[in-house]
Short mmCIF file of C-alpha atoms in Angstrom, two decimals:
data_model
loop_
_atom_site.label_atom_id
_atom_site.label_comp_id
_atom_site.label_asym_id
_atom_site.label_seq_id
_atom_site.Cartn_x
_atom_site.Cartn_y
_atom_site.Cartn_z
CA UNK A 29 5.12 7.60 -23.44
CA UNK A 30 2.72 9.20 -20.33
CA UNK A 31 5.32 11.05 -18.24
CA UNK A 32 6.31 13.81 -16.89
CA UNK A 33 9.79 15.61 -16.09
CA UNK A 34 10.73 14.98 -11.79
CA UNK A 35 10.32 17.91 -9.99
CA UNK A 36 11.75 18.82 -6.41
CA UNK A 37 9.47 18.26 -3.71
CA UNK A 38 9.03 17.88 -0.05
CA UNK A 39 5.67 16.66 -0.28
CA UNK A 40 4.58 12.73 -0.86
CA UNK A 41 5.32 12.33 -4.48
CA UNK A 42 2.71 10.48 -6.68
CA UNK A 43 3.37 8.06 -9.90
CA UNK A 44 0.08 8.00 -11.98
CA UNK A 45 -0.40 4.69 -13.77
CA UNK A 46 -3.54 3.98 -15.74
CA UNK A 47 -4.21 3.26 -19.44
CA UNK A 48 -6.81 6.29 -19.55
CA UNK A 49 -5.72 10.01 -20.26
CA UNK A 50 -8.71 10.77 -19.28
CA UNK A 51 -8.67 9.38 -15.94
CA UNK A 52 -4.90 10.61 -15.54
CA UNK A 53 -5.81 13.98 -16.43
CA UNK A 54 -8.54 14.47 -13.78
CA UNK A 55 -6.13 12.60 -10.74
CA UNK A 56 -3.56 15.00 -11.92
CA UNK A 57 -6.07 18.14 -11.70
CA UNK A 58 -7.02 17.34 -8.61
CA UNK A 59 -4.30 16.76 -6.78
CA UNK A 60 -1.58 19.22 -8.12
CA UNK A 61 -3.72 21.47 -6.02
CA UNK A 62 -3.37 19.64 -3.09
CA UNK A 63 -0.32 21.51 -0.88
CA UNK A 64 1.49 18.37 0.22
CA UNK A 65 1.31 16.26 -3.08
CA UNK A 66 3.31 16.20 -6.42
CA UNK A 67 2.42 14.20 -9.36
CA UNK A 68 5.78 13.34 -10.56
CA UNK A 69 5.00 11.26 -13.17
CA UNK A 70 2.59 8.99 -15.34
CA UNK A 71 2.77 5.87 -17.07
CA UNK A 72 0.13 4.46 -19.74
CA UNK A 73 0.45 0.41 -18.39
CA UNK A 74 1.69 -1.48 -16.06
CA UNK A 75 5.48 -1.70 -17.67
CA UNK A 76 5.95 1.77 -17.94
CA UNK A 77 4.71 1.90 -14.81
CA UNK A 78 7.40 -0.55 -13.44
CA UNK A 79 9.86 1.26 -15.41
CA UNK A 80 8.92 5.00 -14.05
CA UNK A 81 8.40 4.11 -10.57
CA UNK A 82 12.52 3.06 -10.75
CA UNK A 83 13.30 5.97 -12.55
CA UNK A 84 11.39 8.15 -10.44
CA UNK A 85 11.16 6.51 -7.20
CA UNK A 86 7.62 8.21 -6.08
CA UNK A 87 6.23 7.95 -2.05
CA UNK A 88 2.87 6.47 -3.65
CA UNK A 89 2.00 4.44 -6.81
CA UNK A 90 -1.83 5.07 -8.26
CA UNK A 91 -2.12 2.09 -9.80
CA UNK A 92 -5.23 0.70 -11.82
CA UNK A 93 -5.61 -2.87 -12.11
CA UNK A 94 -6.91 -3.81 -15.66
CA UNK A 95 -5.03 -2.28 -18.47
CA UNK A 96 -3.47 -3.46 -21.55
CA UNK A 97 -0.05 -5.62 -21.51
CA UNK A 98 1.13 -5.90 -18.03
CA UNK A 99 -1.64 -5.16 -15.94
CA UNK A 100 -1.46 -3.62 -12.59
CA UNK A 101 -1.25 -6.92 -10.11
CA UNK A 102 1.73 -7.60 -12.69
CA UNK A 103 3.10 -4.36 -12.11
CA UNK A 104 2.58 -4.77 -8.34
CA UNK A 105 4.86 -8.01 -8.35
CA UNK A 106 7.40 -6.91 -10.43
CA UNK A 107 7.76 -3.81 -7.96
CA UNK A 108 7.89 -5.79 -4.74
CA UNK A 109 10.71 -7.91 -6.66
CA UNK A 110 12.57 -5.11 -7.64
CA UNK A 111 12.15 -4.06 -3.56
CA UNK A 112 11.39 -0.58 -4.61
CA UNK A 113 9.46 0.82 -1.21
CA UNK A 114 6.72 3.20 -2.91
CA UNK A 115 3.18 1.97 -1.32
CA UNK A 116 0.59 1.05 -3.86
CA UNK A 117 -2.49 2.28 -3.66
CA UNK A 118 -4.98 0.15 -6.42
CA UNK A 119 -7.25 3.21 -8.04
CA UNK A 120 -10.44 0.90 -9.59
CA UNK A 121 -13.52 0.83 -10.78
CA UNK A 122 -14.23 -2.87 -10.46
CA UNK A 123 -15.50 -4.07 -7.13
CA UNK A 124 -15.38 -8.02 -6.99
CA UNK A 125 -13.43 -9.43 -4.37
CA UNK A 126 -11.70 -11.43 -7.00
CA UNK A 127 -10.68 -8.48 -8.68
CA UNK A 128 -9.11 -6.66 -5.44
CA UNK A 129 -7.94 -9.56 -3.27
CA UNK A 130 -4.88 -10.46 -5.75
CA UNK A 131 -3.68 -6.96 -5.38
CA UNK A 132 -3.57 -6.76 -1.55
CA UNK A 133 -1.74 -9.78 -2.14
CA UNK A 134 0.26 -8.89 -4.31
CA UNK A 135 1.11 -6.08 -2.19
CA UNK A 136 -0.76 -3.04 -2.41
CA UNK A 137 -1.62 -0.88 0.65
CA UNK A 138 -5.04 -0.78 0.05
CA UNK A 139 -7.36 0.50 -2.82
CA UNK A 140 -10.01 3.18 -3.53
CA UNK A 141 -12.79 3.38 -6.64
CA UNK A 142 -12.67 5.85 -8.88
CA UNK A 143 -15.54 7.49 -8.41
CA UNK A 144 -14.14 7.85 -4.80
CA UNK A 145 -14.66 11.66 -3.37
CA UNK A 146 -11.70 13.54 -4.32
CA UNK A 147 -10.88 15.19 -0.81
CA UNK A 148 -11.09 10.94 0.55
CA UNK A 149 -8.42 10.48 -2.38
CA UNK A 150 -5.97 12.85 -1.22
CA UNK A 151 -6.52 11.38 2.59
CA UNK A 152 -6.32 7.92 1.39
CA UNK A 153 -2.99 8.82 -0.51
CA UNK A 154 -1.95 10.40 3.01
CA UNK A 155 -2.57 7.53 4.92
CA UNK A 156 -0.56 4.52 3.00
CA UNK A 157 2.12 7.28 3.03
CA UNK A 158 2.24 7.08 6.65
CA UNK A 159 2.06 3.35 6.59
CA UNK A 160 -1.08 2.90 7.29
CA UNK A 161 -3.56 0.02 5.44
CA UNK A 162 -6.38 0.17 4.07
CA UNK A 163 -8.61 -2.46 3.85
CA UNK A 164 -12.24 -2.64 3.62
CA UNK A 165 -13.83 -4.79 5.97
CA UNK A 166 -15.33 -7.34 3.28
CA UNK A 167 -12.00 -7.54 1.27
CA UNK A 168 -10.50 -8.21 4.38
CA UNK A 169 -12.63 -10.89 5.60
CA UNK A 170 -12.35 -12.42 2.02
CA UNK A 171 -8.80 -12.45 2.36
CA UNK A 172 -9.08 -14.42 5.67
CA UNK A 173 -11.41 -16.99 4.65
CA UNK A 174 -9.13 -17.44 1.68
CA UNK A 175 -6.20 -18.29 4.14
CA UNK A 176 -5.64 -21.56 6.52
CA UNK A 177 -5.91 -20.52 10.31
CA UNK A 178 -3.22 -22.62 11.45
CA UNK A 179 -0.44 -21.19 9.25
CA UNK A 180 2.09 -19.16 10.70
CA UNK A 181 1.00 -19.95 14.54
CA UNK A 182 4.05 -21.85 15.52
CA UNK A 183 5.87 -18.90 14.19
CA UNK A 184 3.98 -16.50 16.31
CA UNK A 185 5.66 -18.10 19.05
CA UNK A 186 9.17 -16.88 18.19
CA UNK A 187 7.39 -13.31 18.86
CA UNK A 188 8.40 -11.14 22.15
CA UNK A 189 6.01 -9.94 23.92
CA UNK A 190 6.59 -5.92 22.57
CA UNK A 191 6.45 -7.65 19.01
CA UNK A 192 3.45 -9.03 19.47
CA UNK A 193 2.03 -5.09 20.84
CA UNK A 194 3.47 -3.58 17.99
CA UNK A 195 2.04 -6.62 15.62
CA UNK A 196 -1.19 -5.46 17.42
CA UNK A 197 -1.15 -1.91 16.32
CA UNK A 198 -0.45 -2.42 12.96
CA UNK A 199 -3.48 -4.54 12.85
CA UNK A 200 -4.96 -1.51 14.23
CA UNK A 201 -4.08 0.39 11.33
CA UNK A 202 -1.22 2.18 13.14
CA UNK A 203 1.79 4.05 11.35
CA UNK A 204 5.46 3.55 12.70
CA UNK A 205 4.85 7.31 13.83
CA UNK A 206 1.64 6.36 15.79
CA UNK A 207 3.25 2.94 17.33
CA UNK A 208 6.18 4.86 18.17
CA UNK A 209 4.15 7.38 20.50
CA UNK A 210 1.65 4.80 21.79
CA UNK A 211 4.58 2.74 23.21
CA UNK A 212 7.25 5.44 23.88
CA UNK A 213 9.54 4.29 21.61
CA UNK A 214 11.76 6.03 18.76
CA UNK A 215 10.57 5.21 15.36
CA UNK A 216 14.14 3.82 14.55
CA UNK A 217 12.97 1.24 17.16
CA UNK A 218 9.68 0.42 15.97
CA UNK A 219 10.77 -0.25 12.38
CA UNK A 220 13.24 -2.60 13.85
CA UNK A 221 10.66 -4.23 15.30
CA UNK A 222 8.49 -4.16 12.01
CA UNK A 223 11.24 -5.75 10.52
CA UNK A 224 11.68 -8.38 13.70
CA UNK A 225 8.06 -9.20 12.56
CA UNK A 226 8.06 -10.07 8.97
CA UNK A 227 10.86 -11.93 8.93
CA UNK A 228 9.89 -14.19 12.16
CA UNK A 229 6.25 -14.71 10.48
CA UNK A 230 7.81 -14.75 7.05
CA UNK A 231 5.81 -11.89 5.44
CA UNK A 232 6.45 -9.83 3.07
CA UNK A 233 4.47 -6.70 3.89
CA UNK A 234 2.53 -4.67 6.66
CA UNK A 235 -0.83 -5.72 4.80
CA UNK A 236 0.39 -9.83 6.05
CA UNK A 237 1.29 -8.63 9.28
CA UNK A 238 -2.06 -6.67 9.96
CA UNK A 239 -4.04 -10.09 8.15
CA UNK A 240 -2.24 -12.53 10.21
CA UNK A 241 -2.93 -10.28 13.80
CA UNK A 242 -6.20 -10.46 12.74
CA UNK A 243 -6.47 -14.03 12.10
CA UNK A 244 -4.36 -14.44 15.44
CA UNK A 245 -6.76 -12.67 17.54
CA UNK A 246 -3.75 -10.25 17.90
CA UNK A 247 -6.09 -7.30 17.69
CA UNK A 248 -7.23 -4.93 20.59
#
């Protein structure tokens, strides 16, 4: 087993989950130096992966997509099932649409290559932490085209007119933090909103929300 004993942290604690020591070595190098992030743990595949995430409950899952057994798209769904609330973040070297699309679906909050610059890592890692998505313009587009523009509208109806401004600025890429000051609200608020959102559209996820604004013309 690929794990490592919890530690006590007040910095965004990372789950490592890819089927190469190799690969888990070098993420763990790299950011153990980082002030603000803790690798708590690593798991070989997407099971163990499942499995440690529960046990360890991290901020942020690095999770690859192709690996032996239960890969990570698997791994993704069996988390959102579960409702555990670490964000995904895909870590992969393949770059075909078809490859990444499933995984936003599935839920991730975005993904990065692994050749990506280290100090972009550690931001990236940052962001979804804060609640932010990350989605390349392509993927997103694919995503989109993949979709039927007339789903969900008469549901956007249902929306009030501050849901629809915070719908907006999560589409914009906006944390709760960051919607919170824009509209002078608490965050307490805002998340009551989020949650106003997603369960008037019937999404499951931020990543929805921000792809159905977009699709809307909700956007600024």
């Amino acid at each position: 087993m690929a794990d490592t004993a919890p530690r006590s942290t007040t910095g965004i604690k990372v789950l490592l989950v890819d089927d190469h020591q190799v690969v888990r070595r070098g993420l763990r190098t790299f950011l153990e130096i980082q002030g603000d992030i803790e690798v708590v743990g690593e798991a070989a595949d997407g099971a163990e992966g499942v499995a440690r995430a529960e046990e360890l409950k991290p901020d942020v899952v690095l999770m690859d997509i192709k690996m032996p057994g239960m890969d990570g798209i698997e791994a993704l769904r069996k988390l959102r099932e579960l409702a555990n609330p670490a964000k995904v973040l895909i870590v992969t070297s393949f770059t075909e649409q078809r490859t990444v699309v499933p995984a936003l679906r599935a839920g991730a909050s975005g993904y990065v290559y692994k050749d990506v610059d280290p100090e972009a890592l550690a931001g990236a890692i940052r962001s979804v932490h804060a609640g932010h998505v990350l989605l390349q313009p392509e993927v997103a587009g694919a995503l989109l085209a993949q979709d039927d523009p007339s789903s969900g509208t008469g549901r956007g109806s249902n929306l009030t007119e501050r849901e629809r401004e915070v719908l907006a600025l999560i589409a914009d890429g906006r944390s709760n933090r960051e919607i919170a000051r824009a509209l002078v609200l608490s965050e307490k608020t805002v998340k009551t909103h989020v949650s106003n959102i997603l369960m008037k559209l019937d999404l499951s996820d931020r990543t929805q929300a921000a792809l159905w604004a977009v699709r809307h013309g909700l956007t600024g």
